[in-house]
Structure formats: C-alpha cells, structure tokens
mmCIF file of C-alpha atoms in Angstrom:
data_model
loop_
_atom_site.group_PDB
_atom_site.id
_atom_site.type_symbol
_atom_site.label_atom_id
_atom_site.label_comp_id
_atom_site.label_asym_id
_atom_site.label_seq_id
_atom_site.Cartn_x
_atom_site.Cartn_y
_atom_site.Cartn_z
ATOM 1 C CA UNK A 1 -23.191 -11.423 0.858
ATOM 2 C CA UNK A 2 -23.696 -10.063 -2.680
ATOM 3 C CA UNK A 3 -22.228 -6.594 -3.102
ATOM 4 C CA UNK A 4 -20.956 -6.188 0.453
ATOM 5 C CA UNK A 5 -17.295 -7.108 -0.302
ATOM 6 C CA UNK A 6 -17.257 -4.734 -3.290
ATOM 7 C CA UNK A 7 -18.779 -1.882 -1.289
ATOM 8 C CA UNK A 8 -16.393 -2.618 1.593
ATOM 9 C CA UNK A 9 -13.320 -2.460 -0.654
ATOM 10 C CA UNK A 10 -14.497 0.796 -2.229
ATOM 11 C CA UNK A 11 -14.819 2.278 1.254
ATOM 12 C CA UNK A 12 -11.335 0.961 2.085
ATOM 13 C CA UNK A 13 -9.873 2.795 -0.904
ATOM 14 C CA UNK A 14 -11.664 5.993 0.129
ATOM 15 C CA UNK A 15 -10.190 5.501 3.610
ATOM 16 C CA UNK A 16 -6.696 5.140 2.122
ATOM 17 C CA UNK A 17 -7.235 8.252 0.004
ATOM 18 C CA UNK A 18 -8.201 10.272 3.080
ATOM 19 C CA UNK A 19 -5.103 9.039 4.900
ATOM 20 C CA UNK A 20 -2.964 10.039 1.948
ATOM 21 C CA UNK A 21 -4.314 13.578 1.793
ATOM 22 C CA UNK A 22 -4.348 14.213 5.551
ATOM 23 C CA UNK A 23 -0.797 12.952 6.009
ATOM 24 C CA UNK A 24 0.359 15.172 3.143
ATOM 25 C CA UNK A 25 -1.262 18.183 4.807
ATOM 26 C CA UNK A 26 0.360 17.300 8.140
ATOM 27 C CA UNK A 27 3.785 17.080 6.491
ATOM 28 C CA UNK A 28 3.226 20.361 4.683
ATOM 29 C CA UNK A 29 2.267 21.840 8.041
ATOM 30 C CA UNK A 30 5.793 21.073 9.262
ATOM 31 C CA UNK A 31 5.232 17.768 11.051
ATOM 32 C CA UNK A 32 8.250 15.464 11.122
ATOM 33 C CA UNK A 33 7.706 12.309 9.028
ATOM 34 C CA UNK A 34 9.386 10.250 11.766
ATOM 35 C CA UNK A 35 7.006 11.593 14.397
ATOM 36 C CA UNK A 36 4.040 11.048 12.083
ATOM 37 C CA UNK A 37 4.956 7.392 11.540
ATOM 38 C CA UNK A 38 5.600 6.832 15.251
ATOM 39 C CA UNK A 39 2.276 8.319 16.309
ATOM 40 C CA UNK A 40 0.378 6.515 13.543
ATOM 41 C CA UNK A 41 1.915 3.134 14.358
ATOM 42 C CA UNK A 42 1.409 3.423 18.124
ATOM 43 C CA UNK A 43 -2.188 4.576 17.606
ATOM 44 C CA UNK A 44 -2.795 1.599 15.308
ATOM 45 C CA UNK A 45 -1.343 -0.773 17.918
ATOM 46 C CA UNK A 46 -3.690 0.610 20.580
ATOM 47 C CA UNK A 47 -6.659 0.267 18.228
ATOM 48 C CA UNK A 48 -5.840 -3.296 17.078
ATOM 49 C CA UNK A 49 -4.830 -4.731 20.469
ATOM 50 C CA UNK A 50 -8.458 -5.330 21.628
ATOM 51 C CA UNK A 51 -9.196 -7.205 18.381
ATOM 52 C CA UNK A 52 -6.120 -9.376 18.924
ATOM 53 C CA UNK A 53 -7.240 -10.109 22.472
ATOM 54 C CA UNK A 54 -10.853 -10.902 21.537
ATOM 55 C CA UNK A 55 -10.275 -13.008 18.428
ATOM 56 C CA UNK A 56 -6.763 -14.448 18.667
ATOM 57 C CA UNK A 57 -5.764 -14.872 22.312
ATOM 58 C CA UNK A 58 -6.160 -18.663 21.953
ATOM 59 C CA UNK A 59 -3.371 -18.588 19.370
ATOM 60 C CA UNK A 60 -0.869 -16.817 21.589
ATOM 61 C CA UNK A 61 0.411 -20.192 22.782
ATOM 62 C CA UNK A 62 1.955 -20.562 19.306
ATOM 63 C CA UNK A 63 4.111 -17.476 19.864
ATOM 64 C CA UNK A 64 7.708 -18.545 20.417
ATOM 65 C CA UNK A 65 11.130 -16.959 20.009
ATOM 66 C CA UNK A 66 11.340 -17.937 16.336
ATOM 67 C CA UNK A 67 7.960 -16.399 15.483
ATOM 68 C CA UNK A 68 8.674 -13.235 17.453
ATOM 69 C CA UNK A 69 12.060 -12.867 15.754
ATOM 70 C CA UNK A 70 10.433 -13.264 12.339
ATOM 71 C CA UNK A 71 7.852 -10.601 13.173
ATOM 72 C CA UNK A 72 10.531 -8.273 14.536
ATOM 73 C CA UNK A 73 12.760 -8.802 11.495
ATOM 74 C CA UNK A 74 9.977 -8.203 8.987
ATOM 75 C CA UNK A 75 8.908 -5.117 10.923
ATOM 76 C CA UNK A 76 12.392 -3.619 10.993
ATOM 77 C CA UNK A 77 13.576 -4.527 7.494
ATOM 78 C CA UNK A 78 10.232 -4.110 5.781
ATOM 79 C CA UNK A 79 7.697 -1.867 7.443
ATOM 80 C CA UNK A 80 10.025 0.606 9.180
ATOM 81 C CA UNK A 81 12.274 1.104 6.155
ATOM 82 C CA UNK A 82 9.311 1.299 3.791
ATOM 83 C CA UNK A 83 7.421 3.793 5.950
ATOM 84 C CA UNK A 84 10.464 6.021 6.467
ATOM 85 C CA UNK A 85 11.291 6.112 2.769
ATOM 86 C CA UNK A 86 7.669 6.753 1.814
ATOM 87 C CA UNK A 87 6.928 9.624 4.170
ATOM 88 C CA UNK A 88 10.300 11.322 3.693
ATOM 89 C CA UNK A 89 9.739 11.142 -0.067
ATOM 90 C CA UNK A 90 6.096 12.142 0.337
ATOM 91 C CA UNK A 91 7.188 15.577 1.546
ATOM 92 C CA UNK A 92 8.588 16.303 -1.921
ATOM 93 C CA UNK A 93 5.888 14.944 -4.191
ATOM 94 C CA UNK A 94 2.123 14.992 -4.650
ATOM 95 C CA UNK A 95 -0.470 12.547 -3.246
ATOM 96 C CA UNK A 96 -1.527 11.440 -6.746
ATOM 97 C CA UNK A 97 2.024 10.625 -7.836
ATOM 98 C CA UNK A 98 2.680 8.772 -4.576
ATOM 99 C CA UNK A 99 -0.456 6.653 -5.069
ATOM 100 C CA UNK A 100 0.430 5.913 -8.684
ATOM 101 C CA UNK A 101 3.925 4.720 -7.775
ATOM 102 C CA UNK A 102 2.479 2.638 -4.941
ATOM 103 C CA UNK A 103 0.525 0.584 -7.491
ATOM 104 C CA UNK A 104 3.771 -0.994 -8.709
ATOM 105 C CA UNK A 105 4.071 -3.062 -5.499
ATOM 106 C CA UNK A 106 2.356 -6.205 -6.954
ATOM 107 C CA UNK A 107 4.677 -6.155 -9.962
ATOM 108 C CA UNK A 108 7.747 -5.660 -7.768
ATOM 109 C CA UNK A 109 6.601 -8.462 -5.480
ATOM 110 C CA UNK A 110 6.331 -10.779 -8.480
ATOM 111 C CA UNK A 111 9.769 -9.741 -9.773
ATOM 112 C CA UNK A 112 11.479 -10.314 -6.413
ATOM 113 C CA UNK A 113 9.638 -13.593 -5.805
ATOM 114 C CA UNK A 114 10.575 -14.802 -9.297
ATOM 115 C CA UNK A 115 14.220 -13.877 -8.714
ATOM 116 C CA UNK A 116 14.147 -15.904 -5.479
ATOM 117 C CA UNK A 117 12.430 -18.771 -7.350
ATOM 118 C CA UNK A 118 9.374 -18.445 -5.116
ATOM 119 C CA UNK A 119 7.110 -17.586 -8.059
ATOM 120 C CA UNK A 120 6.812 -19.500 -11.354
ATOM 121 C CA UNK A 121 7.430 -17.361 -14.458
ATOM 122 C CA UNK A 122 6.141 -19.720 -17.181
ATOM 123 C CA UNK A 123 7.181 -17.676 -20.196
ATOM 124 C CA UNK A 124 5.672 -20.323 -22.475
ATOM 125 C CA UNK A 125 2.136 -19.308 -21.459
ATOM 126 C CA UNK A 126 0.150 -16.131 -22.019
ATOM 127 C CA UNK A 127 -0.294 -15.829 -18.250
ATOM 128 C CA UNK A 128 3.448 -15.866 -17.630
ATOM 129 C CA UNK A 129 4.076 -13.431 -20.468
ATOM 130 C CA UNK A 130 1.418 -11.082 -19.070
ATOM 131 C CA UNK A 131 3.056 -11.113 -15.628
ATOM 132 C CA UNK A 132 6.499 -10.333 -17.025
ATOM 133 C CA UNK A 133 5.228 -7.705 -19.452
ATOM 134 C CA UNK A 134 3.056 -6.120 -16.748
ATOM 135 C CA UNK A 135 6.027 -5.936 -14.406
ATOM 136 C CA UNK A 136 8.141 -4.190 -17.039
ATOM 137 C CA UNK A 137 5.301 -1.773 -17.871
ATOM 138 C CA UNK A 138 4.841 -0.925 -14.159
ATOM 139 C CA UNK A 139 8.529 -0.301 -13.648
ATOM 140 C CA UNK A 140 8.705 1.742 -16.847
ATOM 141 C CA UNK A 141 5.768 3.877 -15.739
ATOM 142 C CA UNK A 142 7.351 4.475 -12.343
ATOM 143 C CA UNK A 143 10.603 5.548 -14.010
ATOM 144 C CA UNK A 144 8.823 8.187 -16.099
ATOM 145 C CA UNK A 145 7.542 10.105 -13.071
ATOM 146 C CA UNK A 146 10.821 11.193 -11.447
ATOM 147 C CA UNK A 147 12.688 11.827 -14.715
ATOM 148 C CA UNK A 148 10.054 13.375 -16.984
ATOM 149 C CA UNK A 149 7.615 15.993 -15.736
ATOM 150 C CA UNK A 150 6.388 17.354 -19.046
ATOM 151 C CA UNK A 151 4.006 20.252 -19.525
ATOM 152 C CA UNK A 152 1.424 21.143 -16.907
ATOM 153 C CA UNK A 153 -2.012 19.748 -17.700
ATOM 154 C CA UNK A 154 -4.602 22.480 -17.982
ATOM 155 C CA UNK A 155 -7.545 21.532 -15.754
ATOM 156 C CA UNK A 156 -10.296 23.874 -14.680
ATOM 157 C CA UNK A 157 -10.132 25.078 -11.102
ATOM 158 C CA UNK A 158 -12.217 23.329 -8.470
ATOM 159 C CA UNK A 159 -14.860 25.508 -6.788
ATOM 160 C CA UNK A 160 -14.594 23.682 -3.437
ATOM 161 C CA UNK A 161 -10.976 24.176 -2.390
ATOM 162 C CA UNK A 162 -10.582 23.847 1.348
ATOM 163 C CA UNK A 163 -9.193 27.187 2.530
ATOM 164 C CA UNK A 164 -7.042 25.601 5.259
ATOM 165 C CA UNK A 165 -5.571 23.156 2.747
ATOM 166 C CA UNK A 166 -4.759 25.984 0.357
ATOM 167 C CA UNK A 167 -2.999 27.932 3.088
ATOM 168 C CA UNK A 168 -1.010 24.866 4.177
ATOM 169 C CA UNK A 169 0.045 24.012 0.637
ATOM 170 C CA UNK A 170 0.984 27.625 -0.087
ATOM 171 C CA UNK A 171 3.087 27.777 3.077
ATOM 172 C CA UNK A 172 4.868 24.565 2.082
ATOM 173 C CA UNK A 173 5.557 25.917 -1.401
ATOM 174 C CA UNK A 174 6.906 29.161 0.067
ATOM 175 C CA UNK A 175 9.200 27.161 2.338
ATOM 176 C CA UNK A 176 10.497 25.221 -0.656
ATOM 177 C CA UNK A 177 9.419 21.777 0.603
ATOM 178 C CA UNK A 178 8.256 20.658 -2.854
ATOM 179 C CA UNK A 179 11.320 19.653 -4.815
ATOM 180 C CA UNK A 180 11.365 19.359 -8.585
ATOM 181 C CA UNK A 181 14.419 17.099 -8.598
ATOM 182 C CA UNK A 182 12.375 13.904 -8.440
ATOM 183 C CA UNK A 183 14.079 12.771 -5.221
ATOM 184 C CA UNK A 184 10.711 12.264 -3.539
ATOM 185 C CA UNK A 185 9.559 9.971 -6.362
ATOM 186 C CA UNK A 186 12.787 7.954 -6.159
ATOM 187 C CA UNK A 187 12.379 7.494 -2.389
ATOM 188 C CA UNK A 188 8.800 6.293 -2.859
ATOM 189 C CA UNK A 189 9.963 3.794 -5.496
ATOM 190 C CA UNK A 190 12.533 2.479 -3.002
ATOM 191 C CA UNK A 191 9.750 2.363 -0.428
ATOM 192 C CA UNK A 192 7.750 0.127 -2.776
ATOM 193 C CA UNK A 193 10.738 -2.199 -3.114
ATOM 194 C CA UNK A 194 11.012 -2.436 0.687
ATOM 195 C CA UNK A 195 7.259 -3.048 0.945
ATOM 196 C CA UNK A 196 7.443 -5.840 -1.649
ATOM 197 C CA UNK A 197 10.235 -7.460 0.347
ATOM 198 C CA UNK A 198 8.088 -7.156 3.477
ATOM 199 C CA UNK A 199 5.164 -8.887 1.744
ATOM 200 C CA UNK A 200 7.376 -11.844 0.883
ATOM 201 C CA UNK A 201 8.798 -11.999 4.415
ATOM 202 C CA UNK A 202 5.338 -11.641 5.940
ATOM 203 C CA UNK A 203 4.021 -14.515 3.836
ATOM 204 C CA UNK A 204 6.632 -16.764 5.439
ATOM 205 C CA UNK A 205 5.813 -15.436 8.909
ATOM 206 C CA UNK A 206 2.091 -16.077 8.400
ATOM 207 C CA UNK A 207 2.800 -19.748 7.711
ATOM 208 C CA UNK A 208 4.182 -20.099 11.244
ATOM 209 C CA UNK A 209 1.801 -17.725 13.030
ATOM 210 C CA UNK A 210 -1.539 -17.073 11.360
ATOM 211 C CA UNK A 211 -2.843 -14.348 13.667
ATOM 212 C CA UNK A 212 -3.058 -11.122 11.636
ATOM 213 C CA UNK A 213 -4.350 -8.843 14.399
ATOM 214 C CA UNK A 214 -1.710 -9.961 16.896
ATOM 215 C CA UNK A 215 1.176 -9.829 14.430
ATOM 216 C CA UNK A 216 0.085 -6.420 13.117
ATOM 217 C CA UNK A 217 -0.196 -5.077 16.671
ATOM 218 C CA UNK A 218 3.351 -6.234 17.423
ATOM 219 C CA UNK A 219 4.669 -4.860 14.140
ATOM 220 C CA UNK A 220 2.979 -1.507 14.766
ATOM 221 C CA UNK A 221 4.617 -1.314 18.193
ATOM 222 C CA UNK A 222 8.033 -2.163 16.722
ATOM 223 C CA UNK A 223 7.682 0.417 13.956
ATOM 224 C CA UNK A 224 6.448 3.055 16.401
ATOM 225 C CA UNK A 225 9.359 2.537 18.806
ATOM 226 C CA UNK A 226 11.968 2.426 16.030
ATOM 227 C CA UNK A 227 10.660 5.590 14.340
ATOM 228 C CA UNK A 228 10.526 7.343 17.705
ATOM 229 C CA UNK A 229 14.200 6.447 18.116
ATOM 230 C CA UNK A 230 15.012 7.793 14.655
ATOM 231 C CA UNK A 231 13.135 11.005 15.467
ATOM 232 C CA UNK A 232 15.079 11.400 18.723
ATOM 233 C CA UNK A 233 18.356 10.963 16.863
ATOM 234 C CA UNK A 234 17.443 13.432 14.101
ATOM 235 C CA UNK A 235 15.611 16.066 16.162
ATOM 236 C CA UNK A 236 15.794 16.015 19.955
ATOM 237 C CA UNK A 237 13.367 18.894 20.343
ATOM 238 C CA UNK A 238 10.222 17.965 22.285
ATOM 239 C CA UNK A 239 8.261 20.485 20.226
ATOM 240 C CA UNK A 240 8.467 18.094 17.270
ATOM 241 C CA UNK A 241 6.058 15.808 19.152
ATOM 242 C CA UNK A 242 3.471 18.512 19.714
ATOM 243 C CA UNK A 243 0.173 17.749 17.977
ATOM 244 C CA UNK A 244 -1.979 20.667 19.050
ATOM 245 C CA UNK A 245 -5.627 20.710 17.989
ATOM 246 C CA UNK A 246 -5.118 21.100 14.258
ATOM 247 C CA UNK A 247 -4.315 19.008 11.216
ATOM 248 C CA UNK A 248 -1.514 17.078 12.965
ATOM 249 C CA UNK A 249 -3.868 15.646 15.569
ATOM 250 C CA UNK A 250 -6.562 14.896 12.992
ATOM 251 C CA UNK A 251 -4.054 13.130 10.742
ATOM 252 C CA UNK A 252 -2.656 10.939 13.521
ATOM 253 C CA UNK A 253 -6.111 9.922 14.754
ATOM 254 C CA UNK A 254 -7.396 9.217 11.255
ATOM 255 C CA UNK A 255 -4.290 7.325 10.144
ATOM 256 C CA UNK A 256 -4.155 5.177 13.267
ATOM 257 C CA UNK A 257 -7.852 4.320 13.549
ATOM 258 C CA UNK A 258 -9.170 4.458 9.979
ATOM 259 C CA UNK A 259 -6.123 4.365 7.726
ATOM 260 C CA UNK A 260 -4.502 1.407 9.481
ATOM 261 C CA UNK A 261 -6.925 -0.145 11.967
ATOM 262 C CA UNK A 262 -10.374 -0.254 10.340
ATOM 263 C CA UNK A 263 -9.102 -0.677 6.795
ATOM 264 C CA UNK A 264 -6.900 -3.581 7.861
ATOM 265 C CA UNK A 265 -9.820 -5.323 9.576
ATOM 266 C CA UNK A 266 -12.080 -4.842 6.541
ATOM 267 C CA UNK A 267 -9.411 -6.044 4.111
ATOM 268 C CA UNK A 268 -8.813 -9.134 6.255
ATOM 269 C CA UNK A 269 -12.540 -9.925 6.086
ATOM 270 C CA UNK A 270 -12.622 -9.396 2.305
ATOM 271 C CA UNK A 271 -9.619 -11.685 1.807
ATOM 272 C CA UNK A 272 -11.383 -14.418 3.787
ATOM 273 C CA UNK A 273 -14.612 -13.976 1.806
ATOM 274 C CA UNK A 274 -13.364 -13.312 -1.747
ATOM 275 C CA UNK A 275 -9.601 -13.970 -1.705
ATOM 276 C CA UNK A 276 -6.450 -11.824 -2.064
ATOM 277 C CA UNK A 277 -6.791 -11.327 -5.826
ATOM 278 C CA UNK A 278 -10.189 -9.671 -5.358
ATOM 279 C CA UNK A 279 -8.679 -7.281 -2.796
ATOM 280 C CA UNK A 280 -5.665 -6.426 -4.948
ATOM 281 C CA UNK A 281 -7.886 -5.553 -7.926
ATOM 282 C CA UNK A 282 -9.098 -2.459 -6.062
ATOM 283 C CA UNK A 283 -5.602 -0.973 -5.628
ATOM 284 C CA UNK A 284 -5.887 1.484 -8.557
ATOM 285 C CA UNK A 285 -9.170 2.855 -7.194
ATOM 286 C CA UNK A 286 -7.329 4.842 -4.529
ATOM 287 C CA UNK A 287 -5.347 6.588 -7.284
ATOM 288 C CA UNK A 288 -8.569 7.833 -8.868
ATOM 289 C CA UNK A 289 -10.014 8.957 -5.520
ATOM 290 C CA UNK A 290 -6.812 10.752 -4.499
ATOM 291 C CA UNK A 291 -6.544 12.458 -7.893
ATOM 292 C CA UNK A 292 -10.115 13.752 -7.601
ATOM 293 C CA UNK A 293 -9.776 14.842 -3.972
ATOM 294 C CA UNK A 294 -6.328 16.328 -4.569
ATOM 295 C CA UNK A 295 -7.709 18.426 -7.412
ATOM 296 C CA UNK A 296 -10.896 19.373 -5.578
ATOM 297 C CA UNK A 297 -9.497 20.047 -2.105
ATOM 298 C CA UNK A 298 -5.768 20.748 -2.418
ATOM 299 C CA UNK A 299 -5.709 22.393 -5.851
ATOM 300 C CA UNK A 300 -3.166 19.770 -6.927
ATOM 301 C CA UNK A 301 -1.564 20.274 -10.328
ATOM 302 C CA UNK A 302 -0.663 17.371 -12.607
ATOM 303 C CA UNK A 303 2.019 17.145 -15.277
ATOM 304 C CA UNK A 304 1.938 15.068 -18.442
ATOM 305 C CA UNK A 305 4.683 12.748 -17.171
ATOM 306 C CA UNK A 306 2.663 11.919 -14.053
ATOM 307 C CA UNK A 307 -0.434 11.158 -16.126
ATOM 308 C CA UNK A 308 1.456 8.885 -18.543
ATOM 309 C CA UNK A 309 3.248 7.108 -15.696
ATOM 310 C CA UNK A 310 -0.028 6.579 -13.810
ATOM 311 C CA UNK A 311 -1.717 5.021 -16.843
ATOM 312 C CA UNK A 312 1.241 2.690 -17.455
ATOM 313 C CA UNK A 313 1.424 1.607 -13.812
ATOM 314 C CA UNK A 314 -2.293 0.842 -13.592
ATOM 315 C CA UNK A 315 -2.218 -0.971 -16.945
ATOM 316 C CA UNK A 316 0.805 -3.016 -15.921
ATOM 317 C CA UNK A 317 -0.803 -3.832 -12.583
ATOM 318 C CA UNK A 318 -3.853 -5.329 -14.274
ATOM 319 C CA UNK A 319 -1.636 -7.324 -16.638
ATOM 320 C CA UNK A 320 0.123 -8.878 -13.642
ATOM 321 C CA UNK A 321 -3.160 -9.570 -11.874
ATOM 322 C CA UNK A 322 -4.665 -11.066 -15.013
ATOM 323 C CA UNK A 323 -1.673 -13.372 -15.339
ATOM 324 C CA UNK A 324 -1.964 -14.448 -11.701
ATOM 325 C CA UNK A 325 -5.694 -15.089 -12.071
ATOM 326 C CA UNK A 326 -5.172 -17.054 -15.286
ATOM 327 C CA UNK A 327 -2.472 -19.215 -13.718
ATOM 328 C CA UNK A 328 -4.625 -19.895 -10.665
ATOM 329 C CA UNK A 329 -7.460 -20.985 -12.944
ATOM 330 C CA UNK A 330 -5.210 -23.262 -14.994
ATOM 331 C CA UNK A 331 -3.649 -24.784 -11.869
ATOM 332 C CA UNK A 332 -7.132 -25.387 -10.484
ATOM 333 C CA UNK A 333 -8.222 -27.119 -13.684
ATOM 334 C CA UNK A 334 -5.088 -29.272 -13.718
ATOM 335 C CA UNK A 335 -5.602 -30.293 -10.082
ATOM 336 C CA UNK A 336 -9.226 -31.136 -10.802
ATOM 337 C CA UNK A 337 -8.220 -33.337 -13.753
ATOM 338 C CA UNK A 338 -5.595 -35.168 -11.684
ATOM 339 C CA UNK A 339 -8.144 -35.908 -8.960
ATOM 340 C CA UNK A 340 -10.503 -37.299 -11.587
ATOM 341 C CA UNK A 341 -7.816 -39.465 -13.143
ATOM 342 C CA UNK A 342 -7.575 -37.465 -16.375
ATOM 343 C CA UNK A 343 -3.932 -36.701 -16.990
ATOM 344 C CA UNK A 344 -4.509 -34.767 -20.211
ATOM 345 C CA UNK A 345 -6.706 -31.784 -19.637
ATOM 346 C CA UNK A 346 -7.977 -30.025 -22.730
ATOM 347 C CA UNK A 347 -8.414 -26.902 -20.602
ATOM 348 C CA UNK A 348 -4.809 -27.037 -19.485
ATOM 349 C CA UNK A 349 -3.686 -27.316 -23.106
ATOM 350 C CA UNK A 350 -5.900 -24.800 -24.800
ATOM 351 C CA UNK A 351 -7.338 -22.642 -22.033
ATOM 352 C CA UNK A 352 -4.427 -20.194 -21.942
ATOM 353 C CA UNK A 353 -5.142 -18.591 -25.298
ATOM 354 C CA UNK A 354 -7.209 -15.551 -24.385
ATOM 355 C CA UNK A 355 -5.416 -12.210 -24.487
ATOM 356 C CA UNK A 356 -5.344 -9.988 -21.381
ATOM 357 C CA UNK A 357 -8.347 -7.692 -21.084
ATOM 358 C CA UNK A 358 -7.773 -4.152 -22.300
#
C-alpha cells in the first residue's frame, strides 16, 4: 500500500486544479454558469451510474421514501445552492482566490456543527482551543480577500502562457466580467457555508444509506435537473446550451469524468484506506497547484490581500485539522483505558500539552 494513497491524493488535487482552471476558461468564454453546472452534474451521473450498479446494487433494497427525501433535500439545499453560488461568483474572481476561500469549508463545518451541538468544543484542552482559533483564523482570512486587495504582487512573467487562454482572459476583461467589487468572493464564501451545511446533512444521510456511488449519482441528477430549470428561467435561448468543439466541451467532459467522477472514486478509496482526516489534509495542495498553473497558463495576477488571506486560511485549516486529530487520539486513548479497566489515563491527563505544529 505504502505511498499509493499519498500519490493518489496528489493526483486528485491536480485533477481538481485542472477542473478549476478549465471551468474558469469556459465561463470567461461566455458559458452560462447554470448550463455549466447542469452539464457537469449530468455527465457525472452518467459516469458514476455504472459504478453504482456494479458495486452497490445489492444495497438498493435499503432505498425508501425517507432516504430518497433526505438525498433530495441535501441535494437541493446543499449541492445546488453551493454550486450556483460558487460558479456565479467564480465569474468575477480568480481561480487561486476561489481555491483559497474553499479551504475554509472544514472550519465552517466545525463552527456550524458546534453551534448545533453536533461537535464538542472542549475549550479546556489545547485541541479544542486549536479548533476554535483555527476557525476564527480561516474566517478572518476569507474576509480579507473581498475587502482588501492591496498592491499587485510583482511576479516575473511565465514563458509558457497558453495563447488560447490569454485570448479568452483578455476577451473576458474587455467585456468587464472581472469585477473589483469583491462580490464574487462574497458569493464563494456563501457557497462554502452552503457546502458545509451539505456536509453535515450528508453525514446524517450516510448513516441511513451508506452507498456513496448511488447517492452521488442521484444527487448529480437532481442538481443537473434543477440547474437546467434555473437556466431555462434565466435564459431561454437554446444557444446557451451549445458546446461546440472548443473549451466549453472540454470543460464539461473533464469536469464530469475527472473533476467529479474519477476524483470522487479515488477519494472514497483513500477514505476507506487511510481515513477522512488523511484526505482532508491534502485540501491546501490544490491551492498551490492552481496558483502555479494560473500564473503559468492564464497569466493570473495576485494581490497582497489574496496572498495574506490564502496564508491565513491554510494556516487556520491545519489548526482545525490538528485539533481534530488530537481529539481523536485522546478519545482513542480514553476508550482503550476504559476497556482495560483503567479509569485514570495518564495520557488523557497529560497528552494534550503539545502545541499545534507550525
């Protein structure tokens, strides 16, 4: 097994980075965000359906009205809202900023779960303090991005700019699609809140129906149909659904097959092998990959506020993850001592004294 999970998660982050950049280029090319989401979701459903049939058809007997309603509700209130907010906001911001803001999801999930008393805070321990402090740092970093741009960072030009990407970005800038008001950043922050709510709802759904391929296929279909309805209400022109043979088609195919289908399957395998904490630790990697590719391919420019916010978000994310890992370790030690008849664990008393890693 060795390094396979690590290599797999690195490839997953590269896959996410490619999806981020291609979708940005499709939006800059004039593609409707509602159409993009609809195509991506329906393509993902088609890709994942065979996996659901091969690996989970024996579990379909557990599907009842309650489970289907839970899946439908989490799809509508979580995934659809989150996707719409993200891609509408994505039109007015950069891929690097969008990725940086997306890293605040674990902290938001903790904050919402703690408010609903689904997550223990434990302010008397270093682990609990790290989770709370990390959450505040993440939120603070995300607030810097829309409200403080700062001076432009002077970075040497990349020699490998993709000509088509340059033309697309220039056309978008000429059309005025990139707003400096920070509205795009605010919409992506709201998208992260909706995604955190979806994670909490999905955790409850998984307890009743533990079939990730089947549930994701259904959710993708729901999101695709709902976004198609939104697109029809906003723009009834059939030309909005035209993909052609350019970047729109490439983006939809990549996002549906790689960005949602393959990456989901690989992440599911990694969670089974190494656990969810291991998978979540790789979240900031996509920010680095997108920043490098955005600079190299799209000639993306970064401001001081974006750099400061990115550092704070990534730092806060690791504080939250460290706190979660520390609590899991302490809970495991306490459970081990109870099973062995030792009610006073020295580890449980003194083990929570190490500071978070810098």
